[in-house]
mmCIF file of C-alpha atoms in Angstrom:
data_model
loop_
_atom_site.group_PDB
_atom_site.id
_atom_site.type_symbol
_atom_site.label_atom_id
_atom_site.label_comp_id
_atom_site.label_asym_id
_atom_site.label_seq_id
_atom_site.Cartn_x
_atom_site.Cartn_y
_atom_site.Cartn_z
ATOM 1 C CA MET E 437 39.675 -28.148 -15.949
ATOM 2 C CA LYS E 438 40.890 -25.925 -17.129
ATOM 3 C CA LEU E 439 43.387 -26.656 -20.806
ATOM 4 C CA ASP E 440 46.674 -24.917 -21.295
ATOM 5 C CA ASN E 441 45.965 -23.594 -25.006
ATOM 6 C CA SER E 442 42.211 -21.998 -23.992
ATOM 7 C CA ASN E 443 42.293 -18.847 -24.240
ATOM 8 C CA SER E 444 42.924 -17.711 -19.998
ATOM 9 C CA ASN E 445 40.054 -15.038 -20.908
ATOM 10 C CA GLY E 446 37.564 -17.009 -22.672
ATOM 11 C CA GLN E 447 37.960 -14.465 -25.848
ATOM 12 C CA MET E 448 36.613 -15.581 -29.683
ATOM 13 C CA SER E 449 40.128 -16.016 -31.655
ATOM 14 C CA ILE E 450 38.558 -17.331 -34.755
ATOM 15 C CA ALA E 451 39.501 -13.708 -36.487
ATOM 16 C CA ALA E 452 43.010 -14.637 -34.916
ATOM 17 C CA ASP E 453 46.292 -14.391 -36.693
ATOM 18 C CA VAL E 454 47.250 -17.343 -38.629
ATOM 19 C CA THR E 455 50.413 -19.416 -37.718
ATOM 20 C CA PRO E 456 51.781 -19.554 -41.907
ATOM 21 C CA PRO E 457 52.578 -23.772 -42.171
ATOM 22 C CA ASN E 458 55.344 -25.573 -42.199
ATOM 23 C CA ASN E 459 56.748 -22.388 -40.204
ATOM 24 C CA SER E 460 57.393 -20.808 -43.795
ATOM 25 C CA ASP E 461 57.518 -17.624 -43.920
ATOM 26 C CA ASP E 462 55.478 -16.949 -46.896
ATOM 27 C CA ALA E 463 51.844 -15.785 -46.053
ATOM 28 C CA ASP E 464 50.386 -16.898 -48.328
ATOM 29 C CA GLU E 465 51.310 -20.737 -48.484
ATOM 30 C CA ALA E 466 47.335 -22.896 -48.817
ATOM 31 C CA PHE E 467 46.626 -25.123 -45.892
ATOM 32 C CA VAL E 468 46.144 -28.713 -47.094
ATOM 33 C CA PRO E 469 43.790 -30.988 -45.098
ATOM 34 C CA PRO E 470 43.787 -34.284 -44.826
ATOM 35 C CA LEU E 471 41.578 -36.231 -46.853
ATOM 36 C CA ASN E 472 38.003 -36.471 -45.906
ATOM 37 C CA PHE E 473 38.504 -33.936 -42.769
ATOM 38 C CA ALA E 474 36.040 -32.280 -40.785
ATOM 39 C CA MET E 475 35.111 -31.159 -37.444
ATOM 40 C CA VAL E 476 33.391 -33.387 -34.692
ATOM 41 C CA ASP E 477 32.919 -30.971 -32.161
ATOM 42 C CA ASN E 478 34.763 -28.352 -30.151
ATOM 43 C CA GLY E 479 38.283 -29.877 -30.094
ATOM 44 C CA ILE E 480 37.440 -33.233 -32.027
ATOM 45 C CA PHE E 481 38.494 -33.810 -35.373
ATOM 46 C CA ARG E 482 38.342 -36.832 -38.260
ATOM 47 C CA SER E 483 40.596 -37.800 -41.677
ATOM 48 C CA GLY E 484 42.407 -39.923 -43.268
ATOM 49 C CA PHE E 485 45.286 -41.542 -42.862
ATOM 50 C CA PRO E 486 48.042 -38.094 -42.264
ATOM 51 C CA ASP E 487 50.455 -36.883 -44.351
ATOM 52 C CA SER E 488 54.041 -34.989 -44.733
ATOM 53 C CA ALA E 489 52.056 -32.281 -46.882
ATOM 54 C CA ASN E 490 49.458 -32.336 -43.481
ATOM 55 C CA PHE E 491 51.614 -31.605 -41.533
ATOM 56 C CA GLY E 492 51.649 -27.412 -41.012
ATOM 57 C CA PHE E 493 47.651 -27.751 -41.594
ATOM 58 C CA LEU E 494 47.986 -30.225 -38.277
ATOM 59 C CA LYS E 495 49.824 -27.291 -36.676
ATOM 60 C CA SER E 496 47.386 -25.120 -37.139
ATOM 61 C CA LEU E 497 45.203 -27.183 -34.992
ATOM 62 C CA ARG E 498 47.384 -27.160 -32.178
ATOM 63 C CA LEU E 499 46.982 -30.783 -31.785
ATOM 64 C CA ARG E 500 47.278 -32.254 -28.028
ATOM 65 C CA SER E 501 46.287 -36.192 -29.193
ATOM 66 C CA VAL E 502 46.009 -38.440 -32.205
ATOM 67 C CA ILE E 503 44.364 -41.505 -32.235
ATOM 68 C CA CYS E 504 45.121 -43.889 -35.521
ATOM 69 C CA LEU E 505 42.285 -46.775 -36.080
ATOM 70 C CA CYS E 506 45.305 -49.211 -38.490
ATOM 71 C CA PRO E 507 46.756 -51.507 -36.876
ATOM 72 C CA GLU E 508 49.497 -50.796 -39.025
ATOM 73 C CA PRO E 509 53.216 -49.600 -37.225
ATOM 74 C CA TYR E 510 52.246 -45.849 -37.576
ATOM 75 C CA PRO E 511 54.274 -44.904 -40.594
ATOM 76 C CA GLU E 512 57.919 -43.037 -39.558
ATOM 77 C CA THR E 513 57.924 -39.685 -40.771
ATOM 78 C CA THR E 514 54.627 -39.098 -38.992
ATOM 79 C CA ALA E 515 55.210 -40.330 -36.570
ATOM 80 C CA GLU E 516 58.332 -37.859 -35.395
ATOM 81 C CA PHE E 517 56.732 -34.531 -36.689
ATOM 82 C CA LEU E 518 53.923 -36.035 -33.165
ATOM 83 C CA LYS E 519 56.069 -36.352 -30.954
ATOM 84 C CA ALA E 520 58.167 -32.898 -32.761
ATOM 85 C CA SER E 521 55.108 -30.962 -32.023
ATOM 86 C CA GLY E 522 53.748 -32.675 -28.389
ATOM 87 C CA ILE E 523 51.067 -34.111 -29.893
ATOM 88 C CA ARG E 524 50.578 -38.236 -28.342
ATOM 89 C CA LEU E 525 49.147 -41.350 -30.321
ATOM 90 C CA TYR E 526 47.185 -43.316 -28.816
ATOM 91 C CA GLN E 527 46.402 -46.133 -31.409
ATOM 92 C CA PHE E 528 43.489 -48.591 -31.173
ATOM 93 C CA GLY E 529 44.067 -51.371 -34.513
ATOM 94 C CA ILE E 530 41.442 -52.023 -36.040
ATOM 95 C CA ASP E 531 41.643 -54.320 -39.339
ATOM 96 C CA GLY E 532 40.507 -52.276 -41.645
ATOM 97 C CA CYS E 533 38.461 -55.579 -43.073
ATOM 98 C CA LYS E 534 35.887 -55.589 -45.805
ATOM 99 C CA GLU E 535 32.305 -56.971 -46.456
ATOM 100 C CA PRO E 536 31.142 -59.337 -45.310
ATOM 101 C CA PHE E 537 34.611 -59.897 -42.827
ATOM 102 C CA VAL E 538 33.991 -57.384 -41.781
ATOM 103 C CA ASN E 539 34.256 -57.060 -37.483
ATOM 104 C CA ILE E 540 34.322 -53.799 -35.705
ATOM 105 C CA PRO E 541 35.786 -54.846 -32.018
ATOM 106 C CA ASN E 542 33.436 -53.425 -29.179
ATOM 107 C CA ASP E 543 36.447 -53.046 -26.490
ATOM 108 C CA LYS E 544 38.674 -51.083 -29.441
ATOM 109 C CA ILE E 545 35.425 -48.849 -29.971
ATOM 110 C CA ARG E 546 34.752 -48.240 -26.419
ATOM 111 C CA GLU E 547 38.925 -46.696 -25.257
ATOM 112 C CA ALA E 548 38.655 -45.003 -27.992
ATOM 113 C CA LEU E 549 35.367 -43.489 -26.642
ATOM 114 C CA LYS E 550 37.096 -43.013 -23.672
ATOM 115 C CA VAL E 551 40.319 -41.309 -24.770
ATOM 116 C CA VAL E 552 37.938 -38.848 -26.787
ATOM 117 C CA LEU E 553 34.991 -38.569 -24.204
ATOM 118 C CA ASP E 554 38.941 -36.932 -22.235
ATOM 119 C CA VAL E 555 38.808 -33.201 -22.673
ATOM 120 C CA ARG E 556 42.889 -33.559 -21.532
ATOM 121 C CA ASN E 557 43.029 -35.194 -24.624
ATOM 122 C CA HIS E 558 42.162 -31.859 -26.799
ATOM 123 C CA PRO E 559 42.443 -30.793 -29.408
ATOM 124 C CA VAL E 560 42.262 -34.262 -30.587
ATOM 125 C CA LEU E 561 41.734 -36.545 -34.154
ATOM 126 C CA ILE E 562 40.941 -39.789 -34.812
ATOM 127 C CA HIS E 563 41.823 -40.940 -38.507
ATOM 128 C CA CYS E 564 41.846 -45.010 -39.876
ATOM 129 C CA LYS E 565 43.275 -44.461 -42.998
ATOM 130 C CA ARG E 566 40.945 -43.137 -45.279
ATOM 131 C CA GLY E 567 38.679 -41.478 -42.782
ATOM 132 C CA LYS E 568 34.553 -43.874 -43.311
ATOM 133 C CA HIS E 569 34.744 -47.031 -42.151
ATOM 134 C CA ARG E 570 36.785 -47.345 -38.823
ATOM 135 C CA THR E 571 36.100 -43.119 -37.881
ATOM 136 C CA GLY E 572 32.958 -43.099 -39.697
ATOM 137 C CA CYS E 573 31.575 -46.350 -36.292
ATOM 138 C CA LEU E 574 34.102 -44.150 -33.633
ATOM 139 C CA VAL E 575 32.181 -41.345 -34.507
ATOM 140 C CA GLY E 576 28.744 -42.992 -35.673
ATOM 141 C CA CYS E 577 29.892 -43.738 -31.855
ATOM 142 C CA ILE E 578 29.374 -40.549 -29.869
ATOM 143 C CA ARG E 579 27.021 -39.283 -31.615
ATOM 144 C CA ARG E 580 25.160 -41.774 -29.973
ATOM 145 C CA LEU E 581 26.514 -40.104 -26.859
ATOM 146 C CA GLN E 582 25.169 -36.387 -28.522
ATOM 147 C CA ARG E 583 20.931 -38.198 -28.990
ATOM 148 C CA TRP E 584 21.548 -37.639 -32.031
ATOM 149 C CA CYS E 585 18.515 -39.945 -33.612
ATOM 150 C CA LEU E 586 20.585 -42.423 -36.035
ATOM 151 C CA SER E 587 19.219 -41.002 -39.678
ATOM 152 C CA SER E 588 21.418 -38.336 -39.131
ATOM 153 C CA ILE E 589 23.746 -40.390 -37.573
ATOM 154 C CA PHE E 590 23.292 -42.247 -40.954
ATOM 155 C CA ASP E 591 23.473 -39.709 -43.564
ATOM 156 C CA GLU E 592 26.677 -38.190 -41.658
ATOM 157 C CA TYR E 593 27.775 -41.486 -42.330
ATOM 158 C CA GLN E 594 26.886 -41.901 -45.500
ATOM 159 C CA ARG E 595 28.614 -38.169 -46.579
ATOM 160 C CA PHE E 596 32.453 -39.660 -45.595
ATOM 161 C CA ALA E 597 31.453 -43.109 -46.826
ATOM 162 C CA GLY E 598 30.096 -42.222 -50.082
ATOM 163 C CA ALA E 599 29.665 -44.937 -52.642
ATOM 164 C CA LYS E 600 31.669 -46.944 -49.452
ATOM 165 C CA ALA E 601 29.081 -47.491 -47.318
ATOM 166 C CA ARG E 602 28.536 -50.028 -45.540
ATOM 167 C CA VAL E 603 25.564 -51.504 -43.767
ATOM 168 C CA SER E 604 27.448 -53.442 -40.726
ATOM 169 C CA ASP E 605 28.890 -50.537 -39.562
ATOM 170 C CA GLN E 606 25.628 -49.348 -39.588
ATOM 171 C CA ARG E 607 24.227 -51.428 -37.664
ATOM 172 C CA PHE E 608 27.762 -51.399 -35.705
ATOM 173 C CA ILE E 609 27.217 -48.006 -34.535
ATOM 174 C CA GLU E 610 23.521 -48.581 -33.812
ATOM 175 C CA LEU E 611 23.742 -51.565 -31.884
ATOM 176 C CA PHE E 612 25.914 -50.095 -29.645
ATOM 177 C CA ASP E 613 26.114 -50.478 -25.515
ATOM 178 C CA ILE E 614 26.353 -46.302 -24.926
ATOM 179 C CA SER E 615 24.364 -47.045 -20.893
ATOM 180 C CA SER E 616 28.530 -47.247 -19.259
ATOM 181 C CA LEU E 617 29.552 -44.336 -20.686
ATOM 182 C CA LYS E 618 26.019 -42.543 -20.447
ATOM 183 C CA HIS E 619 26.744 -40.981 -17.064
ATOM 184 C CA ASN E 620 29.646 -39.065 -19.396
ATOM 185 C CA PRO E 621 27.007 -38.003 -22.021
ATOM 186 C CA LEU E 622 28.609 -35.460 -24.512
ATOM 187 C CA SER E 623 26.093 -31.827 -25.134
ATOM 188 C CA PHE E 624 26.548 -30.668 -29.087
ATOM 189 C CA SER E 625 28.717 -28.060 -27.669
ATOM 190 C CA CYS E 626 29.954 -25.155 -29.468
ATOM 191 C CA SER E 627 28.142 -22.118 -27.639
ATOM 192 C CA LYS E 628 29.139 -23.515 -24.051
ATOM 193 C CA LYS E 629 32.799 -22.577 -23.932
ATOM 194 C CA MET W 435 35.649 -9.955 -27.034
ATOM 195 C CA LYS W 436 34.700 -11.647 -24.896
ATOM 196 C CA LEU W 437 31.737 -13.133 -25.187
ATOM 197 C CA ASP W 438 28.177 -13.684 -23.057
ATOM 198 C CA ASN W 439 27.780 -17.848 -24.200
ATOM 199 C CA SER W 440 32.535 -18.353 -22.507
ATOM 200 C CA ASN W 441 32.889 -20.369 -20.051
ATOM 201 C CA SER W 442 33.863 -17.511 -17.842
ATOM 202 C CA ASN W 443 37.585 -19.425 -16.526
ATOM 203 C CA GLY W 444 37.952 -21.981 -20.269
ATOM 204 C CA GLN W 445 37.429 -24.663 -18.985
ATOM 205 C CA MET W 446 35.953 -26.462 -21.832
ATOM 206 C CA SER W 447 32.379 -27.997 -21.493
ATOM 207 C CA ILE W 448 31.770 -30.743 -23.705
ATOM 208 C CA ALA W 449 31.220 -32.681 -21.199
ATOM 209 C CA ALA W 450 28.287 -31.196 -20.037
ATOM 210 C CA ASP W 451 25.084 -31.795 -19.219
ATOM 211 C CA VAL W 452 22.073 -31.681 -22.065
ATOM 212 C CA THR W 453 19.495 -29.825 -21.673
ATOM 213 C CA PRO W 454 16.705 -31.944 -23.470
ATOM 214 C CA PRO W 455 15.393 -30.418 -25.625
ATOM 215 C CA ASN W 456 11.782 -29.592 -26.708
ATOM 216 C CA ASN W 457 11.635 -28.249 -23.020
ATOM 217 C CA SER W 458 10.460 -32.619 -22.662
ATOM 218 C CA ASP W 459 11.645 -33.841 -19.746
ATOM 219 C CA ASP W 460 12.758 -36.992 -21.329
ATOM 220 C CA ALA W 461 16.789 -37.019 -20.622
ATOM 221 C CA ASP W 462 16.606 -39.552 -23.961
ATOM 222 C CA GLU W 463 14.694 -37.860 -26.662
ATOM 223 C CA ALA W 464 16.503 -38.114 -29.972
ATOM 224 C CA PHE W 465 18.105 -35.338 -31.673
ATOM 225 C CA VAL W 466 17.446 -34.155 -34.720
ATOM 226 C CA PRO W 467 20.323 -32.191 -35.805
ATOM 227 C CA PRO W 468 18.468 -30.198 -39.316
ATOM 228 C CA LEU W 469 19.590 -31.611 -42.686
ATOM 229 C CA ASN W 470 23.387 -31.510 -44.365
ATOM 230 C CA PHE W 471 23.788 -30.232 -40.548
ATOM 231 C CA ALA W 472 28.011 -29.882 -39.487
ATOM 232 C CA MET W 473 30.452 -27.762 -38.186
ATOM 233 C CA VAL W 474 32.607 -25.348 -39.828
ATOM 234 C CA ASP W 475 34.808 -24.224 -37.060
ATOM 235 C CA ASN W 476 33.743 -23.121 -33.703
ATOM 236 C CA GLY W 477 31.214 -20.958 -33.279
ATOM 237 C CA ILE W 478 29.914 -21.864 -37.006
ATOM 238 C CA PHE W 479 27.651 -24.224 -38.467
ATOM 239 C CA ARG W 480 26.779 -25.627 -41.371
ATOM 240 C CA SER W 481 22.661 -27.108 -42.382
ATOM 241 C CA GLY W 482 19.621 -27.217 -44.293
ATOM 242 C CA PHE W 483 16.270 -25.530 -43.903
ATOM 243 C CA PRO W 484 15.888 -25.707 -40.147
ATOM 244 C CA ASP W 485 11.497 -27.197 -39.571
ATOM 245 C CA SER W 486 10.438 -27.967 -36.608
ATOM 246 C CA ALA W 487 11.625 -30.992 -36.068
ATOM 247 C CA ASN W 488 15.527 -29.265 -35.552
ATOM 248 C CA PHE W 489 14.194 -26.681 -32.855
ATOM 249 C CA GLY W 490 15.049 -29.623 -30.273
ATOM 250 C CA PHE W 491 18.398 -29.681 -31.617
ATOM 251 C CA LEU W 492 19.079 -26.217 -31.871
ATOM 252 C CA LYS W 493 18.173 -24.651 -28.961
ATOM 253 C CA SER W 494 21.139 -27.238 -27.554
ATOM 254 C CA LEU W 495 23.492 -25.331 -30.322
ATOM 255 C CA ARG W 496 21.843 -22.017 -28.047
ATOM 256 C CA LEU W 497 22.677 -20.370 -31.754
ATOM 257 C CA ARG W 498 23.534 -16.248 -31.288
ATOM 258 C CA SER W 499 21.948 -15.559 -34.640
ATOM 259 C CA VAL W 500 21.317 -17.546 -38.637
ATOM 260 C CA ILE W 501 22.235 -17.160 -41.776
ATOM 261 C CA CYS W 502 19.392 -17.933 -44.772
ATOM 262 C CA LEU W 503 21.263 -17.610 -48.103
ATOM 263 C CA CYS W 504 17.064 -18.312 -49.405
ATOM 264 C CA PRO W 505 14.978 -15.326 -51.102
ATOM 265 C CA GLU W 506 11.001 -16.725 -50.285
ATOM 266 C CA PRO W 507 9.724 -15.607 -47.152
ATOM 267 C CA TYR W 508 11.034 -17.089 -44.005
ATOM 268 C CA PRO W 509 8.677 -19.627 -42.394
ATOM 269 C CA GLU W 510 6.268 -18.338 -39.754
ATOM 270 C CA THR W 511 6.721 -21.213 -37.522
ATOM 271 C CA THR W 512 10.749 -21.407 -37.323
ATOM 272 C CA ALA W 513 10.716 -16.674 -38.072
ATOM 273 C CA GLU W 514 8.505 -17.759 -34.418
ATOM 274 C CA PHE W 515 10.617 -19.499 -33.124
ATOM 275 C CA LEU W 516 13.580 -18.038 -33.573
ATOM 276 C CA LYS W 517 12.418 -14.670 -32.508
ATOM 277 C CA ALA W 518 11.547 -16.884 -29.153
ATOM 278 C CA SER W 519 14.861 -17.855 -28.395
ATOM 279 C CA GLY W 520 16.853 -14.669 -28.870
ATOM 280 C CA ILE W 521 18.253 -15.526 -32.329
ATOM 281 C CA ARG W 522 18.680 -13.402 -34.625
ATOM 282 C CA LEU W 523 18.162 -13.969 -38.000
ATOM 283 C CA TYR W 524 20.215 -12.226 -41.288
ATOM 284 C CA GLN W 525 19.060 -13.879 -46.035
ATOM 285 C CA PHE W 526 20.948 -13.149 -47.829
ATOM 286 C CA GLY W 527 18.629 -13.606 -50.780
ATOM 287 C CA ILE W 528 20.439 -16.178 -53.066
ATOM 288 C CA ASP W 529 18.191 -18.488 -55.984
ATOM 289 C CA GLY W 530 18.420 -21.143 -55.932
ATOM 290 C CA CYS W 531 18.587 -21.627 -59.761
ATOM 291 C CA LYS W 532 19.309 -24.298 -61.586
ATOM 292 C CA GLU W 533 22.939 -24.390 -64.291
ATOM 293 C CA PRO W 534 23.410 -23.547 -66.581
ATOM 294 C CA PHE W 535 21.526 -20.038 -65.748
ATOM 295 C CA VAL W 536 23.066 -20.061 -62.611
ATOM 296 C CA ASN W 537 24.196 -16.766 -60.512
ATOM 297 C CA ILE W 538 25.873 -16.957 -56.870
ATOM 298 C CA PRO W 539 25.918 -12.607 -56.055
ATOM 299 C CA ASN W 540 29.592 -11.509 -55.225
ATOM 300 C CA ASP W 541 28.005 -8.677 -53.368
ATOM 301 C CA LYS W 542 25.821 -11.426 -50.958
ATOM 302 C CA ILE W 543 28.214 -13.399 -50.640
ATOM 303 C CA ARG W 544 30.819 -11.018 -49.659
ATOM 304 C CA GLU W 545 27.582 -9.421 -46.908
ATOM 305 C CA ALA W 546 27.162 -13.360 -45.380
ATOM 306 C CA LEU W 547 30.612 -13.671 -44.800
ATOM 307 C CA LYS W 548 30.823 -9.902 -42.747
ATOM 308 C CA VAL W 549 28.573 -11.461 -40.710
ATOM 309 C CA VAL W 550 30.054 -15.446 -40.878
ATOM 310 C CA LEU W 551 33.047 -12.962 -39.756
ATOM 311 C CA ASP W 552 31.701 -10.863 -36.577
ATOM 312 C CA VAL W 553 32.213 -13.285 -33.444
ATOM 313 C CA ARG W 554 29.843 -11.614 -32.148
ATOM 314 C CA ASN W 555 27.710 -13.224 -34.135
ATOM 315 C CA HIS W 556 28.192 -16.975 -32.953
ATOM 316 C CA PRO W 557 27.213 -18.775 -32.494
ATOM 317 C CA VAL W 558 25.735 -18.478 -35.666
ATOM 318 C CA LEU W 559 24.037 -21.729 -38.260
ATOM 319 C CA ILE W 560 24.515 -21.298 -42.126
ATOM 320 C CA HIS W 561 21.665 -22.574 -44.093
ATOM 321 C CA CYS W 562 19.884 -22.674 -47.959
ATOM 322 C CA LYS W 563 17.079 -24.872 -49.061
ATOM 323 C CA ARG W 564 19.263 -28.746 -48.815
ATOM 324 C CA GLY W 565 22.919 -27.144 -47.933
ATOM 325 C CA LYS W 566 24.639 -28.170 -50.590
ATOM 326 C CA HIS W 567 25.170 -25.173 -53.389
ATOM 327 C CA ARG W 568 24.733 -21.695 -51.627
ATOM 328 C CA THR W 569 25.481 -23.266 -48.064
ATOM 329 C CA GLY W 570 28.470 -24.234 -50.435
ATOM 330 C CA CYS W 571 29.997 -21.937 -51.880
ATOM 331 C CA LEU W 572 29.535 -19.297 -47.969
ATOM 332 C CA VAL W 573 31.145 -22.229 -46.979
ATOM 333 C CA GLY W 574 33.894 -22.737 -49.311
ATOM 334 C CA CYS W 575 35.305 -18.514 -49.513
ATOM 335 C CA ILE W 576 35.228 -18.703 -45.988
ATOM 336 C CA ARG W 577 37.470 -21.777 -46.699
ATOM 337 C CA ARG W 578 39.801 -19.449 -49.363
ATOM 338 C CA LEU W 579 39.941 -17.076 -46.285
ATOM 339 C CA GLN W 580 41.419 -20.572 -44.189
ATOM 340 C CA ARG W 581 43.336 -20.974 -47.095
ATOM 341 C CA TRP W 582 42.630 -24.108 -47.971
ATOM 342 C CA CYS W 583 43.991 -25.417 -50.650
ATOM 343 C CA LEU W 584 40.847 -25.249 -53.540
ATOM 344 C CA SER W 585 40.787 -29.425 -53.892
ATOM 345 C CA SER W 586 40.767 -29.480 -49.681
ATOM 346 C CA ILE W 587 37.747 -27.419 -50.432
ATOM 347 C CA PHE W 588 35.982 -28.492 -53.264
ATOM 348 C CA ASP W 589 36.566 -32.095 -51.901
ATOM 349 C CA GLU W 590 34.079 -30.282 -49.184
ATOM 350 C CA TYR W 591 32.379 -29.379 -51.155
ATOM 351 C CA GLN W 592 31.508 -31.862 -53.385
ATOM 352 C CA ARG W 593 30.768 -34.047 -50.012
ATOM 353 C CA PHE W 594 27.552 -32.098 -49.019
ATOM 354 C CA ALA W 595 26.448 -31.828 -52.919
ATOM 355 C CA GLY W 596 26.686 -34.957 -53.682
ATOM 356 C CA ALA W 597 25.972 -35.989 -57.399
ATOM 357 C CA LYS W 598 24.245 -32.436 -57.061
ATOM 358 C CA ALA W 599 27.779 -31.034 -56.851
ATOM 359 C CA ARG W 600 28.115 -28.197 -59.768
ATOM 360 C CA VAL W 601 31.374 -26.862 -61.396
ATOM 361 C CA SER W 602 30.241 -23.705 -61.650
ATOM 362 C CA ASP W 603 29.399 -23.357 -57.783
ATOM 363 C CA GLN W 604 33.613 -24.401 -56.858
ATOM 364 C CA ARG W 605 34.365 -21.476 -60.241
ATOM 365 C CA PHE W 606 32.399 -19.096 -57.869
ATOM 366 C CA ILE W 607 34.517 -20.124 -55.193
ATOM 367 C CA GLU W 608 37.773 -20.378 -57.165
ATOM 368 C CA LEU W 609 37.078 -16.594 -58.236
ATOM 369 C CA PHE W 610 35.908 -15.111 -55.358
ATOM 370 C CA ASP W 611 38.637 -12.567 -54.029
ATOM 371 C CA ILE W 612 38.768 -11.844 -50.660
ATOM 372 C CA SER W 613 42.041 -9.061 -51.037
ATOM 373 C CA SER W 614 38.787 -6.671 -48.836
ATOM 374 C CA LEU W 615 38.564 -9.518 -45.768
ATOM 375 C CA LYS W 616 42.024 -10.927 -45.720
ATOM 376 C CA HIS W 617 42.923 -7.995 -42.759
ATOM 377 C CA ASN W 618 40.495 -10.117 -41.291
ATOM 378 C CA PRO W 619 42.064 -13.957 -41.688
ATOM 379 C CA LEU W 620 39.874 -16.749 -39.494
ATOM 380 C CA SER W 621 42.778 -19.817 -38.641
ATOM 381 C CA PHE W 622 41.211 -23.073 -37.738
ATOM 382 C CA SER W 623 40.533 -21.714 -35.021
ATOM 383 C CA CYS W 624 39.218 -24.370 -32.038
ATOM 384 C CA SER W 625 42.642 -25.014 -30.030
ATOM 385 C CA LYS W 626 42.770 -21.585 -29.621
ATOM 386 C CA LYS W 627 40.211 -20.694 -27.666
#
């Protein structure tokens, strides 16, 4: 499938001109990525909850969709920004409970994974509140599909969760049943574009 | 410039079949990314020193080049793997000194940056020993070129350095003169491919 934002000749455009954030003419204005922002794979990003300071940076990613893993109503300013930018919002509300009252629901992670696996939604930003636990669980399941060994998956999870790392999240990632999604495995595919 | 590994029709191939690591027929064999492995941007990865356990995973990245920031002679097994895989090795030896005897040399980081900015070298893996300090400095300079605000650059640096984060590295990143490289700014360009 050819995506609208693909370069017509497959050219790598990493050195392309940068669109100034916030549509400002000030080319030196700094980009402010959301908290805990990182690239997961081609077309897949992760972060904490974005706010208006991040809109310029998010614009530069030319996102097609956002997956929010928080159950609260989406903040109006951010919802308006997404709408104005033509970015589709997928919300899979998961409570941000603390141990030992943690219950990451299998079905919501599975539905979110299906959105992530569909390249028509790329580039996609996955976020929760702080980009640690719920986002970490979803990214951990992506890594399972990419056949990363568990120690590497947990290493990555812990890098984002820091002192807040939860054994229960890591257990969820380990036990999550990927068999039904295996027909569509993700590779770490940067070079295959 | 069109790269050999670009898909001829610009198709996103994140869901493509995975080449089994180590040329094994065991499709369930796990990938073992190197310590502190992460994606920096399209075609740019970072990690600690790769060893033979990581060769299967590195193969899957279809690297074109590796930038090593350590001064020691490259281990024979890894050098042979790179040679056999047609991966070019760039070595910019920077001593891994501890504070307060730290001296990240401007000229070596600048030369390494030129290699990173040249898309003909992509996909490229940047590594040092643990993927924290020397690699963190180089990635920090890439983020400067991408116009990230300093607090986001330091947040990323600290995520990888953890308890070993160095103020001196962060000062180096802040003070590094990017003016001569500014004609070729990097965007966070996932979506532009």
